Coordinates of C-alpha atoms in Angstrom, one line a residue:
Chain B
X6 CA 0.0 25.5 -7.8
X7 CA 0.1 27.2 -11.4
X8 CA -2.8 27.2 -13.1
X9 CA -2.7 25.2 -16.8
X10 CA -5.1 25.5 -19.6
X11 CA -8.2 23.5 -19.4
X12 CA -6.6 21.4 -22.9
X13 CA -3.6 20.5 -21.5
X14 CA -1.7 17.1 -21.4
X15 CA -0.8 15.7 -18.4
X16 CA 1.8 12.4 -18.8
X17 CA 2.1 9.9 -15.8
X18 CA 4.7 8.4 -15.6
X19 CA 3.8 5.1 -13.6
X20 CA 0.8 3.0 -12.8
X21 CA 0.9 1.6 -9.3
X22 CA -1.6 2.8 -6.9
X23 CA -0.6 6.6 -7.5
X24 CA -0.8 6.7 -10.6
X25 CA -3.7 5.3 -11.7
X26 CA -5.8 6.9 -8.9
X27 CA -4.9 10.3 -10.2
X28 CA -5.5 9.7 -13.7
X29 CA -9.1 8.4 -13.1
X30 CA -9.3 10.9 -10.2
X31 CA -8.0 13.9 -12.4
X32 CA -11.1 13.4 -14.6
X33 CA -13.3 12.9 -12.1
X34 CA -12.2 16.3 -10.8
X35 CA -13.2 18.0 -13.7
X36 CA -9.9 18.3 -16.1
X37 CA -11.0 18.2 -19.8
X38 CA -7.3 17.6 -21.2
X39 CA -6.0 14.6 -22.1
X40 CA -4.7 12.3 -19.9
X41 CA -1.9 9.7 -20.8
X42 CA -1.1 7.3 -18.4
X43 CA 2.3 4.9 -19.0
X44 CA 2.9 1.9 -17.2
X45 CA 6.6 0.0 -17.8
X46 CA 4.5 -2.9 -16.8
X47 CA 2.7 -5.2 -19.5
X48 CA 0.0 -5.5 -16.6
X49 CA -2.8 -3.4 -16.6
X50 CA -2.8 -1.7 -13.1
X51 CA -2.8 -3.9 -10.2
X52 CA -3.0 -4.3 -6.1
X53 CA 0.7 -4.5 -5.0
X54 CA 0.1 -5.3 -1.4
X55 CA -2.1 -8.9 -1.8
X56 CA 1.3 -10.0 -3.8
X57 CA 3.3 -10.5 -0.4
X58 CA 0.0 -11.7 0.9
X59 CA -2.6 -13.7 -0.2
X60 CA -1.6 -14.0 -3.9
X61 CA 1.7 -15.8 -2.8
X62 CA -1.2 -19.1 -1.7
X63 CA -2.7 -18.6 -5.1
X64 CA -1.6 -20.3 -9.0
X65 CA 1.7 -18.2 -10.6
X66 CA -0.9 -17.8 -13.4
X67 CA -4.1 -16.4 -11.0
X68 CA -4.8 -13.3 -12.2
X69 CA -3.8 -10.1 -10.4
X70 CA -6.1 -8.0 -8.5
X71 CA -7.1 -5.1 -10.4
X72 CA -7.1 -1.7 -9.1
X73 CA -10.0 -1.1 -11.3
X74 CA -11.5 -2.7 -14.5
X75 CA -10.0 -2.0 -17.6
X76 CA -12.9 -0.2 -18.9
X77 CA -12.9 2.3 -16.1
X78 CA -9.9 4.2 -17.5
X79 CA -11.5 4.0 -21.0
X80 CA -14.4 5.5 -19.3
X81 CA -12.7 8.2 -17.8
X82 CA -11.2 9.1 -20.7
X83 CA -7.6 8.1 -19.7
X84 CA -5.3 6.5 -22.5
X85 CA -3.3 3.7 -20.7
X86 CA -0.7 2.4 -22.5
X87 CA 1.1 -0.7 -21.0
X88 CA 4.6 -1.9 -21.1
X89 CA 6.0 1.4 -22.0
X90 CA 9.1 2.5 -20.9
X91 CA 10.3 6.4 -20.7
X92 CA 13.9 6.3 -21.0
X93 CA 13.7 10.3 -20.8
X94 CA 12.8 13.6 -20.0
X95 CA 13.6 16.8 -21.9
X96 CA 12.4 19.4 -19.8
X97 CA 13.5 22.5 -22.6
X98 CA 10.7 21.2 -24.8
X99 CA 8.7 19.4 -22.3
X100 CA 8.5 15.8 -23.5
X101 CA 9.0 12.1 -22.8
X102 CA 10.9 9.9 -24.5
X103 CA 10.4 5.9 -24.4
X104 CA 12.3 2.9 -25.1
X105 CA 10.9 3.2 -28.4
X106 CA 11.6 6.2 -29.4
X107 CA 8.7 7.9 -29.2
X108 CA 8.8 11.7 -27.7
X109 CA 5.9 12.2 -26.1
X110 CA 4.6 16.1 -25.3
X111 CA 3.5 16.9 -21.6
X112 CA 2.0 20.4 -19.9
X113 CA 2.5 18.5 -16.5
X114 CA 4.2 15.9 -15.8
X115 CA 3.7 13.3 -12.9
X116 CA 6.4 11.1 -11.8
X117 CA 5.0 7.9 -10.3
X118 CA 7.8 6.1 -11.3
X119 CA 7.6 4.0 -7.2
X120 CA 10.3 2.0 -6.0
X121 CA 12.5 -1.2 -6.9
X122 CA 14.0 -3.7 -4.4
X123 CA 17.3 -2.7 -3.3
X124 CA 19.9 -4.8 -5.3
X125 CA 21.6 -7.4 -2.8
X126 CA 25.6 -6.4 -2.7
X127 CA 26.1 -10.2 -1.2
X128 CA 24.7 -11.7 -4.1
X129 CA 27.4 -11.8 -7.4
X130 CA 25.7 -10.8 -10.6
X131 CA 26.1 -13.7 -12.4
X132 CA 24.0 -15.5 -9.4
X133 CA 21.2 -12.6 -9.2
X134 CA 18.4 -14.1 -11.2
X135 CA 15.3 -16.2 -10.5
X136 CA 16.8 -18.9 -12.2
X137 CA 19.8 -19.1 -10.4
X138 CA 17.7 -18.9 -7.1
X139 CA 17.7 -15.2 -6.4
X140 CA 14.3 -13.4 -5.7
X141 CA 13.0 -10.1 -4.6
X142 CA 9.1 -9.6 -4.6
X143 CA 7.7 -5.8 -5.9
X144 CA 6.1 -6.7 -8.6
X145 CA 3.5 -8.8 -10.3
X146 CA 6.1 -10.5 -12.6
X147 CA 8.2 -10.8 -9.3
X148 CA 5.6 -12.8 -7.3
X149 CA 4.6 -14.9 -10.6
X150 CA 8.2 -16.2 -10.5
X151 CA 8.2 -17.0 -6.8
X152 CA 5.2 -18.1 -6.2
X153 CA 6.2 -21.5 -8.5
X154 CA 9.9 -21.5 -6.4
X155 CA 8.3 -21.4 -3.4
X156 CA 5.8 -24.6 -4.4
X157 CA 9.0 -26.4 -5.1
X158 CA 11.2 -25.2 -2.3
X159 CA 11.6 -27.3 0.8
X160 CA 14.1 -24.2 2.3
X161 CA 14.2 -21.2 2.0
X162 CA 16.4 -17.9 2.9
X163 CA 15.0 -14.3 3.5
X164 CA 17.4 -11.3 3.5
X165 CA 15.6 -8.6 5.9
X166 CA 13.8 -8.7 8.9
X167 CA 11.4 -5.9 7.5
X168 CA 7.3 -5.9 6.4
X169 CA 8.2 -7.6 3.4
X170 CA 10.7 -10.4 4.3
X171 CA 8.3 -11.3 7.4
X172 CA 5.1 -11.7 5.2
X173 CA 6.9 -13.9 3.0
X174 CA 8.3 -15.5 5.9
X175 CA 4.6 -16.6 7.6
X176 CA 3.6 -17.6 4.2
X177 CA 6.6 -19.8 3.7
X178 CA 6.1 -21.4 7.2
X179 CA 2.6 -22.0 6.7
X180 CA 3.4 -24.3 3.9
X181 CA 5.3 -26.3 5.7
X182 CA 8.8 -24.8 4.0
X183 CA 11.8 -24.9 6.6
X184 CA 12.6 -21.1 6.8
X185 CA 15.1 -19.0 7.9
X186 CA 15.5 -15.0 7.9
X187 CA 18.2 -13.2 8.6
X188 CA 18.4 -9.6 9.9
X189 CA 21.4 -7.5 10.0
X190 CA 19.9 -5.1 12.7
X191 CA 18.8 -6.0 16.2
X192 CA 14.8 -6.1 15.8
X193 CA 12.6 -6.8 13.1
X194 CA 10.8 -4.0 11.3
X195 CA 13.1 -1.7 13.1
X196 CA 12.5 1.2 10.4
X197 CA 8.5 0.9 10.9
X198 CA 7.5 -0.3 14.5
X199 CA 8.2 0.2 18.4
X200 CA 10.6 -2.0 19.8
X201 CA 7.8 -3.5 21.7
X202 CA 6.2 -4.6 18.5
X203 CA 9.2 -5.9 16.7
X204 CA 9.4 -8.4 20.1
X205 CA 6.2 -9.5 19.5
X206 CA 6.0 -10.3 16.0
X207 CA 9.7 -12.0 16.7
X208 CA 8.3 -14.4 19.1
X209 CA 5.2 -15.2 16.5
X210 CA 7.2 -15.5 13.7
X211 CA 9.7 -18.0 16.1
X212 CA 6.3 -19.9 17.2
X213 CA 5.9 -20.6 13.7
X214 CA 8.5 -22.2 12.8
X215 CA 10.9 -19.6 11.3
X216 CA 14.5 -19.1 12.2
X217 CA 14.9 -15.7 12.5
X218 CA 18.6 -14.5 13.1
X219 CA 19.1 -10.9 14.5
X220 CA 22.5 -9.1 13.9
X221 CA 23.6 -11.5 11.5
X222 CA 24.6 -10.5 8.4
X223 CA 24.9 -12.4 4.9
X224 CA 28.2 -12.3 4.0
X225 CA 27.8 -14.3 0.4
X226 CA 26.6 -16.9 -1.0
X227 CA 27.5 -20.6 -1.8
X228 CA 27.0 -21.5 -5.0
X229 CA 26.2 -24.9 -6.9
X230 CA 25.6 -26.0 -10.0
X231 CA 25.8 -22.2 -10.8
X232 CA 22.5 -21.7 -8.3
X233 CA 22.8 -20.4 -5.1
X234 CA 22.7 -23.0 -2.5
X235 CA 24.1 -21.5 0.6
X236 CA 23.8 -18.3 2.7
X237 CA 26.9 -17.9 4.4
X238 CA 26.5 -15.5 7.3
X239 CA 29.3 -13.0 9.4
X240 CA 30.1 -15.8 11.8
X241 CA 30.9 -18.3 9.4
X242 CA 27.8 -20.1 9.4
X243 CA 26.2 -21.5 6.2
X244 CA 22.4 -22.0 5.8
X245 CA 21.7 -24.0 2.5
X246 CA 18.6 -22.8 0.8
X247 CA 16.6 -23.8 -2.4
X248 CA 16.1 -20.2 -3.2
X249 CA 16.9 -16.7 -1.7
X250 CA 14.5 -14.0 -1.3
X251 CA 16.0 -10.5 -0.7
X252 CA 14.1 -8.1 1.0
X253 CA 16.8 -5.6 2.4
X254 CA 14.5 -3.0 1.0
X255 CA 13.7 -0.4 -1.9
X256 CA 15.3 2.1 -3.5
X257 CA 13.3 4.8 -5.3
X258 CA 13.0 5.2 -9.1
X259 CA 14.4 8.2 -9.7
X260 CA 17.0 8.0 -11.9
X261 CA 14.6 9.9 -14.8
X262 CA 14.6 13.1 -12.7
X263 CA 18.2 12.7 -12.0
X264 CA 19.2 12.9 -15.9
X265 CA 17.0 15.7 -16.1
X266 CA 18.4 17.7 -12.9
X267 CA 15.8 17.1 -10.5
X268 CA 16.9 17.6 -7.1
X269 CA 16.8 14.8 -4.8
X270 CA 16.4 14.5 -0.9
X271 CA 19.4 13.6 0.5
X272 CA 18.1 11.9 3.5
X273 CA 15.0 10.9 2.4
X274 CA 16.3 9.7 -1.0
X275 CA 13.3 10.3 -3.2
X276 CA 12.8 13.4 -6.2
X277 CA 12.8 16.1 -3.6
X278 CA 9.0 18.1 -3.9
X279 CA 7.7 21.3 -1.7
X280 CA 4.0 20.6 -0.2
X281 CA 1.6 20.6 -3.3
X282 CA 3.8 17.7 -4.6
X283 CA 5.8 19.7 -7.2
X284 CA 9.6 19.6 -7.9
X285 CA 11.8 22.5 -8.4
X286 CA 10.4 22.3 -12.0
X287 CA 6.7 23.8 -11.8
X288 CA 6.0 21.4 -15.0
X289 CA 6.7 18.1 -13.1
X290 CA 5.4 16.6 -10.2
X291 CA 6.1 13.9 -8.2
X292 CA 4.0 11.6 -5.6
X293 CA 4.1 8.3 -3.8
X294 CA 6.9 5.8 -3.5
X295 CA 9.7 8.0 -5.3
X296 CA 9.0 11.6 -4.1
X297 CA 10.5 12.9 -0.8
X298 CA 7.9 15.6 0.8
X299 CA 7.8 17.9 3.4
X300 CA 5.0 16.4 6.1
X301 CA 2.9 17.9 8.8
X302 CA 3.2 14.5 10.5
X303 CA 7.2 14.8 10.9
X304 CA 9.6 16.6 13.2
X305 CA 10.3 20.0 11.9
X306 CA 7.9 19.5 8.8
X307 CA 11.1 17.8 7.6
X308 CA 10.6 15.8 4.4
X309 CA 10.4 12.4 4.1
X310 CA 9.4 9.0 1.7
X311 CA 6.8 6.6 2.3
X312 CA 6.5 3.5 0.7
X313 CA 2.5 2.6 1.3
X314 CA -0.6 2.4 -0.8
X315 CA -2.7 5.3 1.8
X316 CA 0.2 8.0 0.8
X317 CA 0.2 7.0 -3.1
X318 CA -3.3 6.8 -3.0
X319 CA -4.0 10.3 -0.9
X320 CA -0.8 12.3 -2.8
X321 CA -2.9 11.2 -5.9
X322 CA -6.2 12.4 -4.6
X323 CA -4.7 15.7 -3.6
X324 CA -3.0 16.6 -6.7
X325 CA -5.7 15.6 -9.1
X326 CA -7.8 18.0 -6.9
X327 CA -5.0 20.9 -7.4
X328 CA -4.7 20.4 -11.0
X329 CA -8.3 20.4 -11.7
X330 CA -9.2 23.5 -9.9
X331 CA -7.9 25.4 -13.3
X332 CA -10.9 24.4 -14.9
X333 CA -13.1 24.5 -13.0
X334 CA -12.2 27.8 -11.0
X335 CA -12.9 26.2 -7.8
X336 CA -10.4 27.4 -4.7
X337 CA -11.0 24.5 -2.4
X338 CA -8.4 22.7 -3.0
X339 CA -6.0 22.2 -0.2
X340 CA -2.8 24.2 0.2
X341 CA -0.6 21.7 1.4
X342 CA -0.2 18.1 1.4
X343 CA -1.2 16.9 5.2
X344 CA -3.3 13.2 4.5
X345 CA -2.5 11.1 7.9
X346 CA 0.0 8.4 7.2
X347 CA -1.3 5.0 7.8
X348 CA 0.4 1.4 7.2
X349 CA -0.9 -2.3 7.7
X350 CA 0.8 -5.7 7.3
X351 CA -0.6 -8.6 7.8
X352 CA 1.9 -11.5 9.0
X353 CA 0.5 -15.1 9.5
X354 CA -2.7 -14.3 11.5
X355 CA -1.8 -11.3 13.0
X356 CA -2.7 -7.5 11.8
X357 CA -0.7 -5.0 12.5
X358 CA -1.4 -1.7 11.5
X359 CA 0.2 2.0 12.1
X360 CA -1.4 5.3 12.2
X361 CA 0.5 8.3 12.3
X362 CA 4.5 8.8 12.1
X363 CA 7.0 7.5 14.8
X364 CA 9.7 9.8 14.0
X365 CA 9.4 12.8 16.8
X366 CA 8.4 9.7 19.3
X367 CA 10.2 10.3 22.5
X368 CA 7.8 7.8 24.5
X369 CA 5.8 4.7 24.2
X370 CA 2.8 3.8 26.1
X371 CA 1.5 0.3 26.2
X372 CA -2.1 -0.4 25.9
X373 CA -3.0 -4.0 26.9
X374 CA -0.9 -6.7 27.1
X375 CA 1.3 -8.3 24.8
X376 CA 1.1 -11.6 26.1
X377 CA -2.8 -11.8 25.1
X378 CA -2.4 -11.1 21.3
X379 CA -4.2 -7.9 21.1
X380 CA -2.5 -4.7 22.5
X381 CA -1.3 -1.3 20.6
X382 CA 1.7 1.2 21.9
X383 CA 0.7 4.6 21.9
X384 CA 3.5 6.8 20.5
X385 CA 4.3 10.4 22.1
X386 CA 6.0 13.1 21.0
X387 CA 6.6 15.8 24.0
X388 CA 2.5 15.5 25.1
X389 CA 1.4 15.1 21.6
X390 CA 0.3 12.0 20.4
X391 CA 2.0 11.1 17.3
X392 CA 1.6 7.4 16.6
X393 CA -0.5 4.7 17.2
X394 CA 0.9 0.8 16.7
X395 CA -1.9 -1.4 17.1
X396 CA -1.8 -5.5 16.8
X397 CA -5.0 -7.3 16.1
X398 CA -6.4 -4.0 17.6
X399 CA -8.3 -2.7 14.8
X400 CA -10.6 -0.3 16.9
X401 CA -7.5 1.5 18.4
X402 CA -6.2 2.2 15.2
X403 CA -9.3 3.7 13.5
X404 CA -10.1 5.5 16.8
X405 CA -5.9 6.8 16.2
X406 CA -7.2 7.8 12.7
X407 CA -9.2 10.3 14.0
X408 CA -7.3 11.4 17.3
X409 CA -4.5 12.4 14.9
X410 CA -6.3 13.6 12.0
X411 CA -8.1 16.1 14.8
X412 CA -5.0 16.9 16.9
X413 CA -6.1 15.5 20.1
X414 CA -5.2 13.4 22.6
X415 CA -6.8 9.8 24.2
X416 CA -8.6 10.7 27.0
X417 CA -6.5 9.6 30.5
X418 CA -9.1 7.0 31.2
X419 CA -8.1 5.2 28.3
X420 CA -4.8 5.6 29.2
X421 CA -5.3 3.9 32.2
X422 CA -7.7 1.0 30.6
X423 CA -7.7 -0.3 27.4
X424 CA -11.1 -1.2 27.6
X425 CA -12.4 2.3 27.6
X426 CA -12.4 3.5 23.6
X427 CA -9.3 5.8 22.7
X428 CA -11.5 8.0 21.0
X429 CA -15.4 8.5 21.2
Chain R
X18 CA -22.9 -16.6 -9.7
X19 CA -24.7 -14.4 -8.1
X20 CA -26.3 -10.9 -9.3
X21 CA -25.6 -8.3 -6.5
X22 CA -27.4 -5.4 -6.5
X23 CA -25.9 -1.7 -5.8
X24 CA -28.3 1.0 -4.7
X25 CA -26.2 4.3 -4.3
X26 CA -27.1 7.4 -2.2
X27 CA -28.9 9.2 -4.7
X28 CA -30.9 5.8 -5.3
X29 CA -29.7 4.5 -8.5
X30 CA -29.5 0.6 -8.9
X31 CA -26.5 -1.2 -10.7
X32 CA -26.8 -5.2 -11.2
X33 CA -23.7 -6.6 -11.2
X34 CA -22.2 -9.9 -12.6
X35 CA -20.4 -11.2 -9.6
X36 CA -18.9 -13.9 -11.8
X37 CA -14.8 -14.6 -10.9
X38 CA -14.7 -12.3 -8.1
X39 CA -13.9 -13.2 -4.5
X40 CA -15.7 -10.9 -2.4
X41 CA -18.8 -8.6 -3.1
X42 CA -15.8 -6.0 -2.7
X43 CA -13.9 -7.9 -5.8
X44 CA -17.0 -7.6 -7.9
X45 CA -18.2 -4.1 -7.0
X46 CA -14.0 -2.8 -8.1
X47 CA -14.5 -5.1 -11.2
X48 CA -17.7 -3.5 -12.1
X49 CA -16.8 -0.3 -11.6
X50 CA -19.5 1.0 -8.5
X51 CA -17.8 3.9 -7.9
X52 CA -19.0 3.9 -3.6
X53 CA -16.4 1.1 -2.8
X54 CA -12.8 2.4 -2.3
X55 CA -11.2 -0.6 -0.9
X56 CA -7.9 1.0 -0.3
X57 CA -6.7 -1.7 1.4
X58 CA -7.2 -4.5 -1.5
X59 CA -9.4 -6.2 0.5
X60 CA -7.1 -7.5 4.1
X61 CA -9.3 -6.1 6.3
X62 CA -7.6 -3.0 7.3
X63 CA -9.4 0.1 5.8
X64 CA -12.9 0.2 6.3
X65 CA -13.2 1.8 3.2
X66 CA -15.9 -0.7 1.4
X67 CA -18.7 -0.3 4.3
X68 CA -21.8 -1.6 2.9
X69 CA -25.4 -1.4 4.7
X70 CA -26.8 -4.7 3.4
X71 CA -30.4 -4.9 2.6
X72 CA -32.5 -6.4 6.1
X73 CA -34.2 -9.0 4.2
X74 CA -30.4 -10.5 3.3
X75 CA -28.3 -9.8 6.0
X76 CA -29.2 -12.5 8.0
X77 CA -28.7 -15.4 5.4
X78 CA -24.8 -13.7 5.6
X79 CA -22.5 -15.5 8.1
X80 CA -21.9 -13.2 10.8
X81 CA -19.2 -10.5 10.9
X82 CA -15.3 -11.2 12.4
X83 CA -14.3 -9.0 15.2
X84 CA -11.5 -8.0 13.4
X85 CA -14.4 -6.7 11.0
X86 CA -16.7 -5.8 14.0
X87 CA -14.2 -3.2 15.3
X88 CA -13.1 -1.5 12.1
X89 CA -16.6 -0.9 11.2
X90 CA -16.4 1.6 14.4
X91 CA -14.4 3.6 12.2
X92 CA -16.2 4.0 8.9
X93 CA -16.5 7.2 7.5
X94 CA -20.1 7.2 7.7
X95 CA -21.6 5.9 10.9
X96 CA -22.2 2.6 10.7
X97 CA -26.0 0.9 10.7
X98 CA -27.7 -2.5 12.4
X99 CA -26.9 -4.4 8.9
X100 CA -23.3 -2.8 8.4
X101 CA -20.8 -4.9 6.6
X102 CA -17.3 -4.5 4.9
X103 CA -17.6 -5.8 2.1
X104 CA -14.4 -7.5 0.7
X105 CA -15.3 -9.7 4.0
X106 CA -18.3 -10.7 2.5
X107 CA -17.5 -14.4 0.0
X108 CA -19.0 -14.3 -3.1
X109 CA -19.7 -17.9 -2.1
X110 CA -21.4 -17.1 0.7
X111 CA -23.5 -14.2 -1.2
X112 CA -27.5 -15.2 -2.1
X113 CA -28.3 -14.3 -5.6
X114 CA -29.7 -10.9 -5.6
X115 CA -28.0 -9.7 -2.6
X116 CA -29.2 -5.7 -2.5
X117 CA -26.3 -3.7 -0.9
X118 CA -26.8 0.2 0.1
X119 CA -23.3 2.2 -0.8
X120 CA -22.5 4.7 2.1
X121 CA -22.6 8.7 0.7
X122 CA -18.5 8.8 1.5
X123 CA -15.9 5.6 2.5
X124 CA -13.3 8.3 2.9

C-alpha cells in the first residue's frame, strides 16, 4: 500500500457497517488527516441486519440501532455528513462531486457505496413502489415502509427463497399473516447453505405456516386498482397478495467507479480490487458489499463479493490499519486481506450460522441429526476443511472459527460423535 | 433506569446512563465503551460483547441461554465463572449499579 502524507483527506463514500468502522477505526489507528465520511442516507449510521429481524416486530417510527452514538464520530474527529449523495468521481483532479454540486478533494478514496436490491423484471415500473404494493427491504427507509404494510397485510408474497426473503417470511408467519414465497431454484438459500441445510429450514419454514414454492417462477403480476394484487406464477397459477416483497437479491453499487473507469469483476460483479483492498487506481479503494476481492478462503485465491457485516466490518479494520501505518511508521500491518468469512441468519427460532466459504466444497459431512434441531454439515474441500454450517449449533461454529482461522482439521473423534468438541 | 458500571482492563470506571437501551450491550454502543464490539447487533451470534459481571451481581441476573452458554466457549478471551454476553443481558432485568468487567480483546 502507498504511503500518503500524514495530512491527507481520505473521503468515504458510504456509511453502512464498512464505512463507518473505518472512519472511527482510521483514527483510532493513528491517522491525523481529515476524515470525511458521506452517507446518501438522512440516517446517521445504523445496524442493517436487526432490520430483516427484530426491527420488523418493532413501531415504523422505533428508532434504528445505531452503530455507534453520534458523538463518537465527533469524537474521533470524523466529519459525517448525512444524506449526501456523490453523483461523481473525477479521478484527474482527485475529487467528489455530489448531488449538490459540491466537488469535494480526496488523497484516498474509499468506496463503500454497498449494495441495492436487485430490481424485480416481473414487476412493470409503474407498479414498483411501496404504494402500489411493491417492497424490497435494505434499508432503514425500506423497513420503515414495510413494517406499517406488513401490520396491515393479511397476505403476503415473497420473491426469493434466500436469507432475506425467509427472515421476512418467519416474521410474517409469526404474526399470523397468510404467507407465501416463491423460489425460482430448487432449494432455498441455494447460493449460501448445503443442500442439507436448505431441507431443513424448508421443512421449518413449511411447519410454520408458509407456502414456500420451489422452481416456480413469478411470471407477472395482477394488478388492481393500480396495486398489485396478484402474483401470477410459470404454471398459470395466481396467488393474490396485499403486498409483494422482492428479495431475488442485490446488486452492487458500482455504477460511480464505472463512470470513472474502474474495472469491475466479471463474475463476481463488484469494483474489482487486488488483496489490500485497492482498485486499479492506487488513490481509491474499495471494501465490503460492492468490491470483488481476491480471498485466501476461495478456490484458486479467485475473487469474490460478500454481502455480510463480519467482511465490511474486517475489510474496514484492515485497511484503516494499512492506511495508518504512514503515520505512524509501523510495518505491522498485514499484507493481504485474509479475515475468515462468517455469516448468521436468524429465521423464526432457529440460528443458523456459516463459518468459512463453500465454494471449493467437494463433500459434506453431517454432524448430528437433523431431525433433533441442532446439527452442523462440515464442508470439505479435497481433506481440507473449508466450511462449517451449523444450526442452533453455536459451539460448532465458534469451534469452526478457529479450526479455519488455524488451518486445521476436527479431530476424527469428533467426526465420529458430535458430542466430542470440534475444536479444543 | 439503571446506572451500569464499566470497569475496563486498565481499571478505569465509566457510569453509564442505560436509559432507552435494550440490552447492557445497547447501552454500552450508545455510550460509547469502547470494549464492546457487538458485531453481530446484538442476535446472539458473535460473542463479541463478553462481559465478566461483577460476583456480587451475577446472581440477581437470570441465568444464561444455551445458545448464549455455547458461544461463550468461543470468546476471544477465555471466558470466567460470571461470563456473560451482554446484548443477552435486558436492561430490564439489570439491578441499578450493575458493575461489568470489559475483556482486554472481543476480537
Amino acid at each position: 500500500m502507498s504511503t500518503l502524507p500524514s495530512d491527507a483527506r481520505v473521503v468515504i463514500l458510504g456509511a453502512g457497517h464498512g464505512g463507518a468502522q473505518l472512519a472511527v477505526d482510521l483514527r483510532a489507528k493513528g491517522h491525523a488527516g481529515e476524515i470525511l465520511l458521506l452517507s446518501a442516507e438522512d440516517a446517521p449510521p445504523y445496524q442493517r441486519p436487526p432490520l430483516s429481524k427484530a426491527y420488523l416486530s418493532g413501531a415504523a417510527d422505533a428508532p434504528p440501532p445505531l452503530l455507534r452514538a453520534l458523538p463518537a464520530y465527533e469524537k474521533a474527529g470524523v466529519s459525517l455528513r448525512l444524506g449526501v449523495r456523490a453523483t461523481a468521481i473525477d479521478r484527474r483532479a482527485r475529487r467528489v462531486e455530489t448531488a449538490t454540486g459540491e466537488r469535494l478533494a480526496y488523497d484516498r478514496l474509499v468506496l463503500a457505496t454497498g449494495a441495492r436490491a436487485a430490481p424485480a423484471p416481473f414487476v412493470p415500473a409503474d407498479l414498483a413502489t411501496p404504494a402500489a404494493g411493491l417492497f424490497t427491504l435494505r434499508s432503514l427507509a425500506d423497513a420503515r415502509a414495510l413494517i406499517p404494510a406488513l401490520a396491515a397485510a393479511r397476505r403476503l408474497a415473497i420473491a426469493g427463497g434466500g436469507l432475506i426473503g425467509l427472515e421476512i417470511a418467519a416474521h410474517a408467519a409469526a404474526a399470523g399473516i397468510a404467507t407465501t414465497l416463491v423460489e425460482a431454484g430448487p432449494r432455498l438459500m441455494a447460493r449460501s447453505v448445503s443442500p442439507a441445510v436448505s431441507d431443513f429450514f424448508l421443512a421449518r419454514h413449511r411447519a410454520a405456516g408458509v407456502a414456500v414454492r420451489l422452481d416456480a417462477r413469478i411470471e407477472a403480476v395482477e394488478r388492481a386498482d393500480g396495486r398489485i394484487a396478484a402474483v401470477r406464477l410459470g404454471d398459470g397459477e395466481t396467488i393474490a397478495c396485499d403486498l409483494l416483497v422482492s428479495a431475488i437479491g442485490a446488486q452492487p453499487r458500482t455504477e460511480l467507479a464505472e463512470a470513472a473507469g474502474l474495472g469491475l469483476d466479471r463474475w463476481a460483479g463488484g469494483v474489482a480490487v487486488d488483496a489490500k483492498l485497492a482498485t486499479e487506481d492506487p488513490a481509491i479503494h474499495a471494501l465490503g458489499d460492492c468490491a470483488a476481492f481476491p480471498s485466501p478462503w476461495a478456490p484458486d485465491q479467485m475473487r469474490v463479493r460478500l454481502e455480510s457485516v463480519q467482511n465490511a466490518v474486517d475489510q474496514a479494520r484492515f485497511l484503516a490499519a494499512g492506511l495508518a501505518t504512514h503515520s505512524s511508521g509501523a510495518q505491522d500491518a498485514p499484507a493481504a486481506y485474509d479475515a475468515l468469512p462468517w455469516f448468521w441468519s436468524d429465521q423464526g427460532a432457529d440460528k443458523l450460522q456459516i463459518a468459512g466459504l463453500s465454494l471449493g466444497v467437494d463433500r459434506w459431512v453431517a454432524r448430528g441429526d437433523p431431525g433433533s434441531g441442532r446439527f452442523s454439515l462440515l464442508g470439505f474441500a479435497g481433506e481440507s476443511l473449508a466450511c462449517v454450517e451449523a444450526v442452533n449449533r453455536p459451539r460448532d461454529f465458534m469451534d469452526a472459527r478457529k479450526l479455519l482461522a488455524a488451518g486445521e482439521s476436527p479431530p476424527a473423534a469428533a467426526l465420529a460423535d458430535p458430542e466430542v468438541r470440534l475444536a479444543a | 433506569m439503571p446506572t451500569l458500571i464499566f470497569i475496563a482492563p486498565d481499571g478505569t470506571r465509566t457510569e453509564v446512563d442505560a436509559d432507552g437501551a435494550a440490552s447492557v450491550m445497547e447501552a454500552a454502543v450508545s455510550n460509547g465503551i469502547d470494549g464492546i464490539v457487538a458485531e453481530c447487533g446484538g442476535s446472539c451470534s458473535c460473542a463479541t460483547c463478553h462481559v465478566y459481571v461483577d460476583e456480587a451481581f451475577f446472581g440477581r441476573l437470570p441465568a444464561r441461554g444455551e445458545m448464549e452458554d455455547e458461544l461463550l466457549d468461543g470468546t476471544a478471551c477465555a471466558r470466567g465463572p460470571t461470563s456473560r454476553l451482554s446484548c443477552q443481558i435486558a436492561i430490564d432485568d439489570a439491578p441499578d449499579g450493575l458493575v461489568l468487567r470489559l475483556p482486554e480483546a472481543q476480537t
